[in-house]
Tab-separated table of C-alpha atoms in Angstrom:
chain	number	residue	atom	x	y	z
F	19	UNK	CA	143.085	58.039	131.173
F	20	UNK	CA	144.069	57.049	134.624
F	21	UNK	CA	144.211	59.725	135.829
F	22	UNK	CA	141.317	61.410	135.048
F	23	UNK	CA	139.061	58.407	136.330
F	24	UNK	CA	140.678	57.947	139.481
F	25	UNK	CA	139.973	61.253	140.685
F	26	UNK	CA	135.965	60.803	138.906
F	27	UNK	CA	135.814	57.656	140.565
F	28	UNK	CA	137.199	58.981	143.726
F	29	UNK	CA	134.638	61.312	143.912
F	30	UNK	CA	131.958	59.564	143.190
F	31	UNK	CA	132.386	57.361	145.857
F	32	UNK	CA	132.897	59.497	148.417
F	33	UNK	CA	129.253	60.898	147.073
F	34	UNK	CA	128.158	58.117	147.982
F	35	UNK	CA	129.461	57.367	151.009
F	36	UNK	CA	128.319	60.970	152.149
F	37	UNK	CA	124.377	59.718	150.865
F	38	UNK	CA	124.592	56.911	152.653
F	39	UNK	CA	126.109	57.986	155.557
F	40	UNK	CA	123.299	60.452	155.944
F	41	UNK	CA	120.832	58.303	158.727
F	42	UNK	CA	117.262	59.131	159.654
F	43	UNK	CA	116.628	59.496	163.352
F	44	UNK	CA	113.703	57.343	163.200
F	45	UNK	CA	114.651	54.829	161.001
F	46	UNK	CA	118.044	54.477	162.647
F	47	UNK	CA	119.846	54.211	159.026
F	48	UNK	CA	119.704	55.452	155.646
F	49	UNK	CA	115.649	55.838	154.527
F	50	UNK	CA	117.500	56.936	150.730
F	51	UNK	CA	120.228	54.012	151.110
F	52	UNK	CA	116.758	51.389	152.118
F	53	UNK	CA	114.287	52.763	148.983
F	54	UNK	CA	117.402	52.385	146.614
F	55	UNK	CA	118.179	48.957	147.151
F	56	UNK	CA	114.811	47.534	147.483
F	57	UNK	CA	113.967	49.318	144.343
F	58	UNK	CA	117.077	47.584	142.711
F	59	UNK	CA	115.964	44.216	144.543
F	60	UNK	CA	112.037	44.482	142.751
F	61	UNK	CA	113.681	45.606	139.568
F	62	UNK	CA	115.784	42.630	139.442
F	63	UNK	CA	113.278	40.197	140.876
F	64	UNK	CA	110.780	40.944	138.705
F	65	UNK	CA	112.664	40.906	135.370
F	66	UNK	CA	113.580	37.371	136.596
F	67	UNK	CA	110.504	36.387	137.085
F	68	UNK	CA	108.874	37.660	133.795
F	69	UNK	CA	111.762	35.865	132.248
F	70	UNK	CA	111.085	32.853	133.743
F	71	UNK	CA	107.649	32.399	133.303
F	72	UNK	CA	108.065	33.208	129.945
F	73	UNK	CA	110.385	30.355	129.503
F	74	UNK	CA	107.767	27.685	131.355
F	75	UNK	CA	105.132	29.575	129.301
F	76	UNK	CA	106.540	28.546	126.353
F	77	UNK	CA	107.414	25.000	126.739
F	78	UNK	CA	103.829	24.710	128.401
F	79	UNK	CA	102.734	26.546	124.682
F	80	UNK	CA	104.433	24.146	122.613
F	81	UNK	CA	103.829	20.463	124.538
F	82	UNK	CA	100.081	22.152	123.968
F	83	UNK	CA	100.399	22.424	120.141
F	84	UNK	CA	102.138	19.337	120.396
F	85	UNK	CA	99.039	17.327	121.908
F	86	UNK	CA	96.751	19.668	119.951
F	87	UNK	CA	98.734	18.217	116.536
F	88	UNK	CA	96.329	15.350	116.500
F	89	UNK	CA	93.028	16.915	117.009
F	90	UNK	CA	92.545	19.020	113.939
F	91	UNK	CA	89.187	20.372	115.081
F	92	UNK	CA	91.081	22.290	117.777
F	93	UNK	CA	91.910	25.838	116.815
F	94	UNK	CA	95.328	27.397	117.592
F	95	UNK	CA	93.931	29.895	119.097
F	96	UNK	CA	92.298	27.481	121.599
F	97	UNK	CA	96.080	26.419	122.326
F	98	UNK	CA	97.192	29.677	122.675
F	99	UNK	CA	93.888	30.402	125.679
F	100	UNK	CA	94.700	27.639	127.681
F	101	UNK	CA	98.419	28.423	127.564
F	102	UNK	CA	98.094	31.816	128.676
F	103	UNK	CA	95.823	30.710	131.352
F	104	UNK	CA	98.392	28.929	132.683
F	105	UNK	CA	100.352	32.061	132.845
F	106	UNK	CA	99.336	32.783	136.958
F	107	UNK	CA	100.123	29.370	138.393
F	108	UNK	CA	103.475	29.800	136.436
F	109	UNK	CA	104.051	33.025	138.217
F	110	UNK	CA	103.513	31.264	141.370
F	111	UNK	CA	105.521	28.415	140.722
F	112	UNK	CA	108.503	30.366	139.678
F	113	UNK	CA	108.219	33.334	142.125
F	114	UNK	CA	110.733	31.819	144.755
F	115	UNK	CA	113.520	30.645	141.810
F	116	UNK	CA	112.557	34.135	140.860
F	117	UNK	CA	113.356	36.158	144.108
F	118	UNK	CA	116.629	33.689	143.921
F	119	UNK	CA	118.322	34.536	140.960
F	120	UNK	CA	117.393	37.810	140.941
F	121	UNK	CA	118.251	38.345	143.971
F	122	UNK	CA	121.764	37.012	143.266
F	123	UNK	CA	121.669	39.472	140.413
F	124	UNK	CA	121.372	42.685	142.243
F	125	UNK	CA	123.169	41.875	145.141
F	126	UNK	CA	126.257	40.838	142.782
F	127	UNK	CA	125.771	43.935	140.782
F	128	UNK	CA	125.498	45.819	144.103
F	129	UNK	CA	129.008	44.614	145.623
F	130	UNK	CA	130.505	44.910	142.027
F	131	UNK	CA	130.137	48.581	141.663
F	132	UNK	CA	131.488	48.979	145.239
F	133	UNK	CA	127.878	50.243	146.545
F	134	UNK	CA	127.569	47.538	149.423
F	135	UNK	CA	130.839	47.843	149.903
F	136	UNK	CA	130.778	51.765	150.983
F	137	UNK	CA	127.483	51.527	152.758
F	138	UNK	CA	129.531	49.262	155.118
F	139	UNK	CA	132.410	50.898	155.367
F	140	UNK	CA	129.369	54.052	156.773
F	141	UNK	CA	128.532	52.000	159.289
F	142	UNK	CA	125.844	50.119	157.921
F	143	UNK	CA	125.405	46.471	159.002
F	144	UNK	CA	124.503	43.729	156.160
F	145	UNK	CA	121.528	42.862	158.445
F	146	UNK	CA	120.412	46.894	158.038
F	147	UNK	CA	120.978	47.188	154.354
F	148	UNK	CA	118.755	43.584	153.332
F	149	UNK	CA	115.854	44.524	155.723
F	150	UNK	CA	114.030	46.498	152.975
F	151	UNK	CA	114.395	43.363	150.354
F	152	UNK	CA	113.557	41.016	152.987
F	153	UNK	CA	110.200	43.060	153.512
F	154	UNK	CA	109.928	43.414	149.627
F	155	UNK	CA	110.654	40.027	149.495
F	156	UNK	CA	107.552	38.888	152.298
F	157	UNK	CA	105.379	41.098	150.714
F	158	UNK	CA	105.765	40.023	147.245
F	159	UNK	CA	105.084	36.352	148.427
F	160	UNK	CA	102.017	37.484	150.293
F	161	UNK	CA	100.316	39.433	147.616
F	162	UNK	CA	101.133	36.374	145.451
F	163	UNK	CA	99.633	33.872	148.170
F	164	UNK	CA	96.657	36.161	148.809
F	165	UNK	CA	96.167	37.413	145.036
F	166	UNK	CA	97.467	36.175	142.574
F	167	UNK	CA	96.677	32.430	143.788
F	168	UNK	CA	92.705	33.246	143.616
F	169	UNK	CA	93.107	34.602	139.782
F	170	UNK	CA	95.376	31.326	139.165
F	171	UNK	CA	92.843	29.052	140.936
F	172	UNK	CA	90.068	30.753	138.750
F	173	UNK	CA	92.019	30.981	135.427
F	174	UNK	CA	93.533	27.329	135.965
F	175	UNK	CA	90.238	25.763	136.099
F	176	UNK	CA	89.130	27.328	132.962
F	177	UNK	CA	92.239	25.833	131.881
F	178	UNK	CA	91.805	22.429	133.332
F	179	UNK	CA	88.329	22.728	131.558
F	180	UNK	CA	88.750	23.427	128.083
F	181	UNK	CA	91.768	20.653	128.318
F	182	UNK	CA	89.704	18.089	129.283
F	183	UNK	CA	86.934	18.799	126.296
F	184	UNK	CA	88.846	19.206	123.843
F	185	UNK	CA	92.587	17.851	124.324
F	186	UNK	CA	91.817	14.223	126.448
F	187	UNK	CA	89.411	11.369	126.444
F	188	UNK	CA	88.455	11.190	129.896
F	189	UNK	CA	85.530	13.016	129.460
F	190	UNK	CA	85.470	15.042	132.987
F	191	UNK	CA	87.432	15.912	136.152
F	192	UNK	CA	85.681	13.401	137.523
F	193	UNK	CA	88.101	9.958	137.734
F	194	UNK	CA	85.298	7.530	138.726
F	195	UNK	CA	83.366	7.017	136.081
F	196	UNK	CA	82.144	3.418	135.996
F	197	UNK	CA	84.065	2.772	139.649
F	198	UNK	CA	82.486	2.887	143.023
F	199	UNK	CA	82.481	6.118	145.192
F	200	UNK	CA	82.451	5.763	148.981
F	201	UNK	CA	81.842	8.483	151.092
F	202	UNK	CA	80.982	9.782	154.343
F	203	UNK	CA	78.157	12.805	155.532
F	204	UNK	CA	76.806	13.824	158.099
F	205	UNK	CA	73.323	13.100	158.885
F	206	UNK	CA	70.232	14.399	161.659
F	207	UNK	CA	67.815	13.091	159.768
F	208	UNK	CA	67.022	10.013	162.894
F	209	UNK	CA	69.031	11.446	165.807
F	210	UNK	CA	71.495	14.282	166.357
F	211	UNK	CA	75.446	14.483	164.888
F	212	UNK	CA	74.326	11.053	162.918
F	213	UNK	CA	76.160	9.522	160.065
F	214	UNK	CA	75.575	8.127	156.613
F	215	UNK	CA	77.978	6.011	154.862
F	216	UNK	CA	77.374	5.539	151.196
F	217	UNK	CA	78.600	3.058	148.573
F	218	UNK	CA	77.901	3.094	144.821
F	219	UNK	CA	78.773	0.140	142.930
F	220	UNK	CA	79.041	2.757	140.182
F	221	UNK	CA	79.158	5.895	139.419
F	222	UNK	CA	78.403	8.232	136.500
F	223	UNK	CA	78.551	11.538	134.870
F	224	UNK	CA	75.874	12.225	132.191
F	225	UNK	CA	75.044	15.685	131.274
F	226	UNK	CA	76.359	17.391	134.174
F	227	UNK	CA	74.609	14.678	136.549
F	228	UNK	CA	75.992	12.413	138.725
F	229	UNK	CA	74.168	8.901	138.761
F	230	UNK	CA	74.848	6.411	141.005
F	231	UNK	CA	73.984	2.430	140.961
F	232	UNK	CA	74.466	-0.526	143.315
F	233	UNK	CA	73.709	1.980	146.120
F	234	UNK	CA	74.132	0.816	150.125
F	235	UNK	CA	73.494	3.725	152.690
F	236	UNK	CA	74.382	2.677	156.464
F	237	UNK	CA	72.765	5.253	158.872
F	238	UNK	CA	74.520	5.342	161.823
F	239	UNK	CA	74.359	7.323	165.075
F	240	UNK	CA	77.193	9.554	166.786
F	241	UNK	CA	78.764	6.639	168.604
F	242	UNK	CA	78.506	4.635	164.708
F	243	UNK	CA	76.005	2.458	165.940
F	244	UNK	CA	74.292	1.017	162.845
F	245	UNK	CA	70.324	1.839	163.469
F	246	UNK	CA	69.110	1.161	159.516
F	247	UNK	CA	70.849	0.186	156.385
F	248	UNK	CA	68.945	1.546	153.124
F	249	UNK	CA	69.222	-0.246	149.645
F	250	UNK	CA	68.701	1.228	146.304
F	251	UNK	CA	69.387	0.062	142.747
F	252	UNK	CA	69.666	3.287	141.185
F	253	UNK	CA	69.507	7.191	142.246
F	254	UNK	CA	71.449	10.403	141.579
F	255	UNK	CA	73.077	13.150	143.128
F	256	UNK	CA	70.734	16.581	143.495
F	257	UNK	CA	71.222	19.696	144.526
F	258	UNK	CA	72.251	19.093	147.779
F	259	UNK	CA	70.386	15.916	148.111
F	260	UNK	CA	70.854	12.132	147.151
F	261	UNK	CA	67.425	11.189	145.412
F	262	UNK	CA	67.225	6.976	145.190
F	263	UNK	CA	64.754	5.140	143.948
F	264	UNK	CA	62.887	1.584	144.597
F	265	UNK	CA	64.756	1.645	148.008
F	266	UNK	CA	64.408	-0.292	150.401
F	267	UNK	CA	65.245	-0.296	154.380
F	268	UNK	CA	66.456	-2.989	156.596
F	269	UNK	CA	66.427	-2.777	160.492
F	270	UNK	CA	68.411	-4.662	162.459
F	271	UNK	CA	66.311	-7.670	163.160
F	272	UNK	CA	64.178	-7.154	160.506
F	273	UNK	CA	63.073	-7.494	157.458
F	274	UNK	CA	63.216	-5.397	153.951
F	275	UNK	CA	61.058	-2.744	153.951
F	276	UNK	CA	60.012	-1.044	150.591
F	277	UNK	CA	59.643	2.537	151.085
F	278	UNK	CA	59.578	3.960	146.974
F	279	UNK	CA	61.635	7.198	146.493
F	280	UNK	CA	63.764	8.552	149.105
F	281	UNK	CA	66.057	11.740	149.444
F	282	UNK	CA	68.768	11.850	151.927
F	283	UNK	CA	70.174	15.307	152.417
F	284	UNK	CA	73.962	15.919	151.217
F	285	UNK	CA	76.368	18.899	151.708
F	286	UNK	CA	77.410	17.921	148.036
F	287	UNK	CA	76.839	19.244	145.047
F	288	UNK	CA	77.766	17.895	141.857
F	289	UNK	CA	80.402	20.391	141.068
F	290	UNK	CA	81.924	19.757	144.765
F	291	UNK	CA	82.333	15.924	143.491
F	292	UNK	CA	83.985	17.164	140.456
F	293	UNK	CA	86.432	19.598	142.285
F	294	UNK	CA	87.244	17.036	144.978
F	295	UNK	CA	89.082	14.981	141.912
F	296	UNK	CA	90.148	18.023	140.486
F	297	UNK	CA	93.913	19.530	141.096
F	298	UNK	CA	93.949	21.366	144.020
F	299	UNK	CA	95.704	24.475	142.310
F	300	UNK	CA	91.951	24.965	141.329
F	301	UNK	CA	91.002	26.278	144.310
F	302	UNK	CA	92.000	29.491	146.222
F	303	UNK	CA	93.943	29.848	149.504
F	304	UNK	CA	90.207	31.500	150.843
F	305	UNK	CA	88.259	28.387	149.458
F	306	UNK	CA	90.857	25.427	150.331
F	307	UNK	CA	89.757	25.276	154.014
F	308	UNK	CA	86.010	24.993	153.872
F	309	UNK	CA	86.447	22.949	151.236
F	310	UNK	CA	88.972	20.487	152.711
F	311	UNK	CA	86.460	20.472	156.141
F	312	UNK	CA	84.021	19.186	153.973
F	313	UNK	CA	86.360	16.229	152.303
F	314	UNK	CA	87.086	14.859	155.290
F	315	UNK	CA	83.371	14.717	156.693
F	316	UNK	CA	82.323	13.344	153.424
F	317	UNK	CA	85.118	10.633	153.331
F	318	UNK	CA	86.802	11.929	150.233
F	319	UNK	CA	90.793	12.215	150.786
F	320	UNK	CA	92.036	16.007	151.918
F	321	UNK	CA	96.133	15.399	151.871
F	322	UNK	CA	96.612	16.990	148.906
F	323	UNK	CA	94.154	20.045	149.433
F	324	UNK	CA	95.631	20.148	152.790
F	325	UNK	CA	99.375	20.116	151.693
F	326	UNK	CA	98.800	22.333	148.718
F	327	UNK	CA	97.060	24.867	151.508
F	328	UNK	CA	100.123	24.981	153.807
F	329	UNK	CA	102.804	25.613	150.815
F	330	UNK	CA	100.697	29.283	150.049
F	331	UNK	CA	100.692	29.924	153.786
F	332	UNK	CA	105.063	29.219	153.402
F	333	UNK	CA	105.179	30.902	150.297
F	334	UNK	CA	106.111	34.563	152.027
F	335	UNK	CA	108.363	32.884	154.443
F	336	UNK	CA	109.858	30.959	151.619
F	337	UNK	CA	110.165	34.274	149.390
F	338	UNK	CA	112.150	35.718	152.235
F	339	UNK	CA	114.517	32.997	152.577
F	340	UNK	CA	115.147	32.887	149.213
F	341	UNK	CA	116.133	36.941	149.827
F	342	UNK	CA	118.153	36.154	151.950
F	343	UNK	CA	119.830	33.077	150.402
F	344	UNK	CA	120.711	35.321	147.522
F	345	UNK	CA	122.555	37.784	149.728
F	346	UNK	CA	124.234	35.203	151.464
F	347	UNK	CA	125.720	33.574	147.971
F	348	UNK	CA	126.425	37.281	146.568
F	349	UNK	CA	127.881	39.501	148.458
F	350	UNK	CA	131.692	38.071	148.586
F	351	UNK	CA	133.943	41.188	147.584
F	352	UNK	CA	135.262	40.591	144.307
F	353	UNK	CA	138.851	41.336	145.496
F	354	UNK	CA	138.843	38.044	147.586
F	355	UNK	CA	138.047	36.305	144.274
F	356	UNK	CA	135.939	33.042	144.092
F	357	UNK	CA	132.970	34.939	143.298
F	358	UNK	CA	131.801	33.274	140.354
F	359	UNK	CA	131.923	29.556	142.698
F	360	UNK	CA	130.118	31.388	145.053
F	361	UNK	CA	127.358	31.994	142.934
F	362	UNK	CA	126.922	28.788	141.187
F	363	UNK	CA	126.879	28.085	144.889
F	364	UNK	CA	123.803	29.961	145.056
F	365	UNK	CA	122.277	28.611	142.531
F	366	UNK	CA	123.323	25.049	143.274
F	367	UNK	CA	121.790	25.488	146.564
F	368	UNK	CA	118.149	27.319	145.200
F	369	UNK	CA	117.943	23.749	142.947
F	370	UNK	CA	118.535	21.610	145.948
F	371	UNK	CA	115.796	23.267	147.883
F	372	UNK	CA	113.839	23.039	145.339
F	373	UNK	CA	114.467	18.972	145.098
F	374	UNK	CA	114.361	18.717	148.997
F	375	UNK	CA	110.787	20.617	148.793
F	376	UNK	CA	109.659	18.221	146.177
F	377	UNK	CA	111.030	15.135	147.770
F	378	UNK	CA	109.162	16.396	150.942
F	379	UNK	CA	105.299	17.103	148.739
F	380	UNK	CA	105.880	13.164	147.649
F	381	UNK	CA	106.619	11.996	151.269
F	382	UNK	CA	103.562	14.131	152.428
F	383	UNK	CA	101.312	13.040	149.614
F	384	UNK	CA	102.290	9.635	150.356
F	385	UNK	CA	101.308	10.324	154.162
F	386	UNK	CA	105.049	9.806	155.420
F	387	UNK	CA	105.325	13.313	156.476
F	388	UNK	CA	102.198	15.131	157.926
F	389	UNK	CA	101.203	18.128	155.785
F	390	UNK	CA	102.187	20.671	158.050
F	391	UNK	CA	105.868	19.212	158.440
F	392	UNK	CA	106.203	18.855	154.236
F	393	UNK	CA	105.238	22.058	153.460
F	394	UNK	CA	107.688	24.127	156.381
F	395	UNK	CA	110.592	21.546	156.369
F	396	UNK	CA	112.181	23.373	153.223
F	397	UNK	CA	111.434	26.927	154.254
F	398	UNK	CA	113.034	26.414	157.436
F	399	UNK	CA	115.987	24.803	156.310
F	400	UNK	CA	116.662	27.275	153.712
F	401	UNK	CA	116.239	30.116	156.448
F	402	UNK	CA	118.378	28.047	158.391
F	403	UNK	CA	121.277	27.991	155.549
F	404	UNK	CA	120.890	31.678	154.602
F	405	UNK	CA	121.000	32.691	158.701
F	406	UNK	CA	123.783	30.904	158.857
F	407	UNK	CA	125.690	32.320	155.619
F	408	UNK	CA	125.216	35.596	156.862
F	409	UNK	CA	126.319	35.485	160.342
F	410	UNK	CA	129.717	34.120	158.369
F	411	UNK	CA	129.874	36.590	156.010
F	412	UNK	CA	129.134	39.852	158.550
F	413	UNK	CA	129.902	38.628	161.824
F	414	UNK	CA	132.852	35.249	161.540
């Protein structure tokens, strides 16, 4: 039997090596050698990534029917909808353990059959060989970023919606019912780039309408100067305007003046107030910066909006470190043994950078970090381990 495969084998491989060996003059290596392994890489990737959200999917299914258990009004199927539109913001939280593991797949699978290991031995450099995965890698994170994050932002709403009817008490995104609300607009209703600084003793959502008590409106100009304070005991939020009534203004100097109803122009809407409470995973990567220009002129906080907005911008880059970080962890030769360390290796090191990413979204949500720095830090020092790895492996 030996020696009929030996000479099979033989010539398989020198196939092989004649394939790969053949170089486009363009391209400067093998175009058939570059489709074949990225096609292998995507394969690989996502199978991984099915598999994995699947898993999440599941769990996610089942702590639903779990909370869903004591609310017999709610159907099963209702469990089942909001569980599979979770399914997108799985597929983007999974995508880089994805690219990871099955990156570490094919590669492995790759230098085990002795494919890597002859398109070497033709000349071709690891850094030729992993530039189509890389770019398979960047674009898969950018279609995700640019894609699928607007159907996730949509579908996870919907989500977040039919969870809060029917499966909690808090009766609304909205976390300040019966609290104050302070915020901060802009306002050229006395003199140009003026302010207006509203307080609500409290704050409530009735019917889809936001009403407001205990309200104090400071109207200030662009250099916060105070020019009038305005008093009202009651009022609500309008389509783009703030409608009070009984109010009453104070001058500096002066005294109370009752003026009846008054509306004070708003860039807020009730929804807006709803959705700056909300998770920011509702919300698109097109939507998060308008929106998050107008949370910080109306006082509301933006960190997490802001933060969430940089990690889709480093999700390609992040993709393609994980590429690489896979290759790195893969490609020992199995004759120099220690191949299975190496890849728990791998693996080890995808969970750390996933703890060192989520250690970094705490210090950045806490304002320790700025959002910028919190949402890169990780990226970059994964590239820097998987650069590192493979200037080792092909040129130490």
């Amino acid at each position: 039997m030996r020696s009929i495969a030996s000479p099979r084998l033989g010539s398989w491989l020198t196939s092989l090596f004649q394939a790969f060996s053949t170089r486009d003059d363009h391209a400067g290596f093998s175009t058939t050698l570059a489709i074949y392994i990225a096609r292998q890489f995507m394969l690989s990737t996502l199978s991984m990534v099915l598999a994995l959200t699947g898993l999440v999917s599941l769990f996610d299914f089942i702590d639903l029917l779990r909370r869903a258990a004591t609310r017999p009004n709610v159907p099963a199927s209702l469990v089942v909808k909001i569980a599979a539109l979770h399914v997108p913001y799985y597929i983007i939280y999974v995508l880089p353990f994805g690219i990871l593991l099955g990156g570490i797949v094919c590669f492995s699978r790759l230098t085990r059959s002795s494919e890597l290991i002859v398109a070497r031995a033709a000349g071709i450099s690891a850094w030729q060989f992993l530039a189509s995965p890389l770019a398979c890698a960047i674009l898969t994170g950018l279609l995700t970023t640019t894609g699928i994050s607007a159907l996730s932002s949509s579908m996870f709403r919907s989500a977040e919606m039919l969870d809060q009817t029917y499966l909690r008490t808090g009766g609304g995104p909205l976390t300040l019912n019966g609290g104050a609300l302070w915020l901060r607009q802009s306002d050229d209703g006395l003199v140009p780039h003026g302010v207006a600084i509203l307080h609500a003793q409290d704050v409530h959502l009735v019917n889809g309408a936001l009403n407001v008590s205990g309200v104090s409106i400071f109207r200030l100009d662009d250099r916060d100067r105070l020019i009038l304070r305005v008093e009202s005991p009651n009022g609500a939020l309008g389509d783009h305007q703030w409608l009070l009534h009984d109010t009453s203004v104070l001058h500096p100097d002066h005294l109370p003046q009752k003026i009846g109803d008054m509306t004070l122009p708003s860039d807020l809407t009730v929804g807006r107030v709803q959705e700056s409470f909300a998770s920011p995973d509702t919300l698109s990567v097109f939507a998060l910066p308008g929106f998050i220009n107008l949370l910080e002129r109306s006082g509301f906080p933006s960190i997490r909006h802001r933060l969430h907005f940089q990690s889709l911008l480093a999700l390609p880059i992040l993709a393609g470190t994980m590429a690489l970080v896979s290759a790195g962890f893969s490609m020992r030769p199995t004759r120099r043994g220690g191949v299975a360390r190496m890849l728990g290796s791998g693996i080890a090191a995808g969970f750390a950078l996933f703890t060192i990413s989520k250690v970094a979204e705490q210090f950045g949500e806490s304002g320790a970090l700025p959002p910028v720095l919190a949402a890169w830090a990780p990226t970059g020092a994964g590239l820097c381990l998987a650069v590192a790895l493979l200037l080792h492996m092909e040129d130490g």
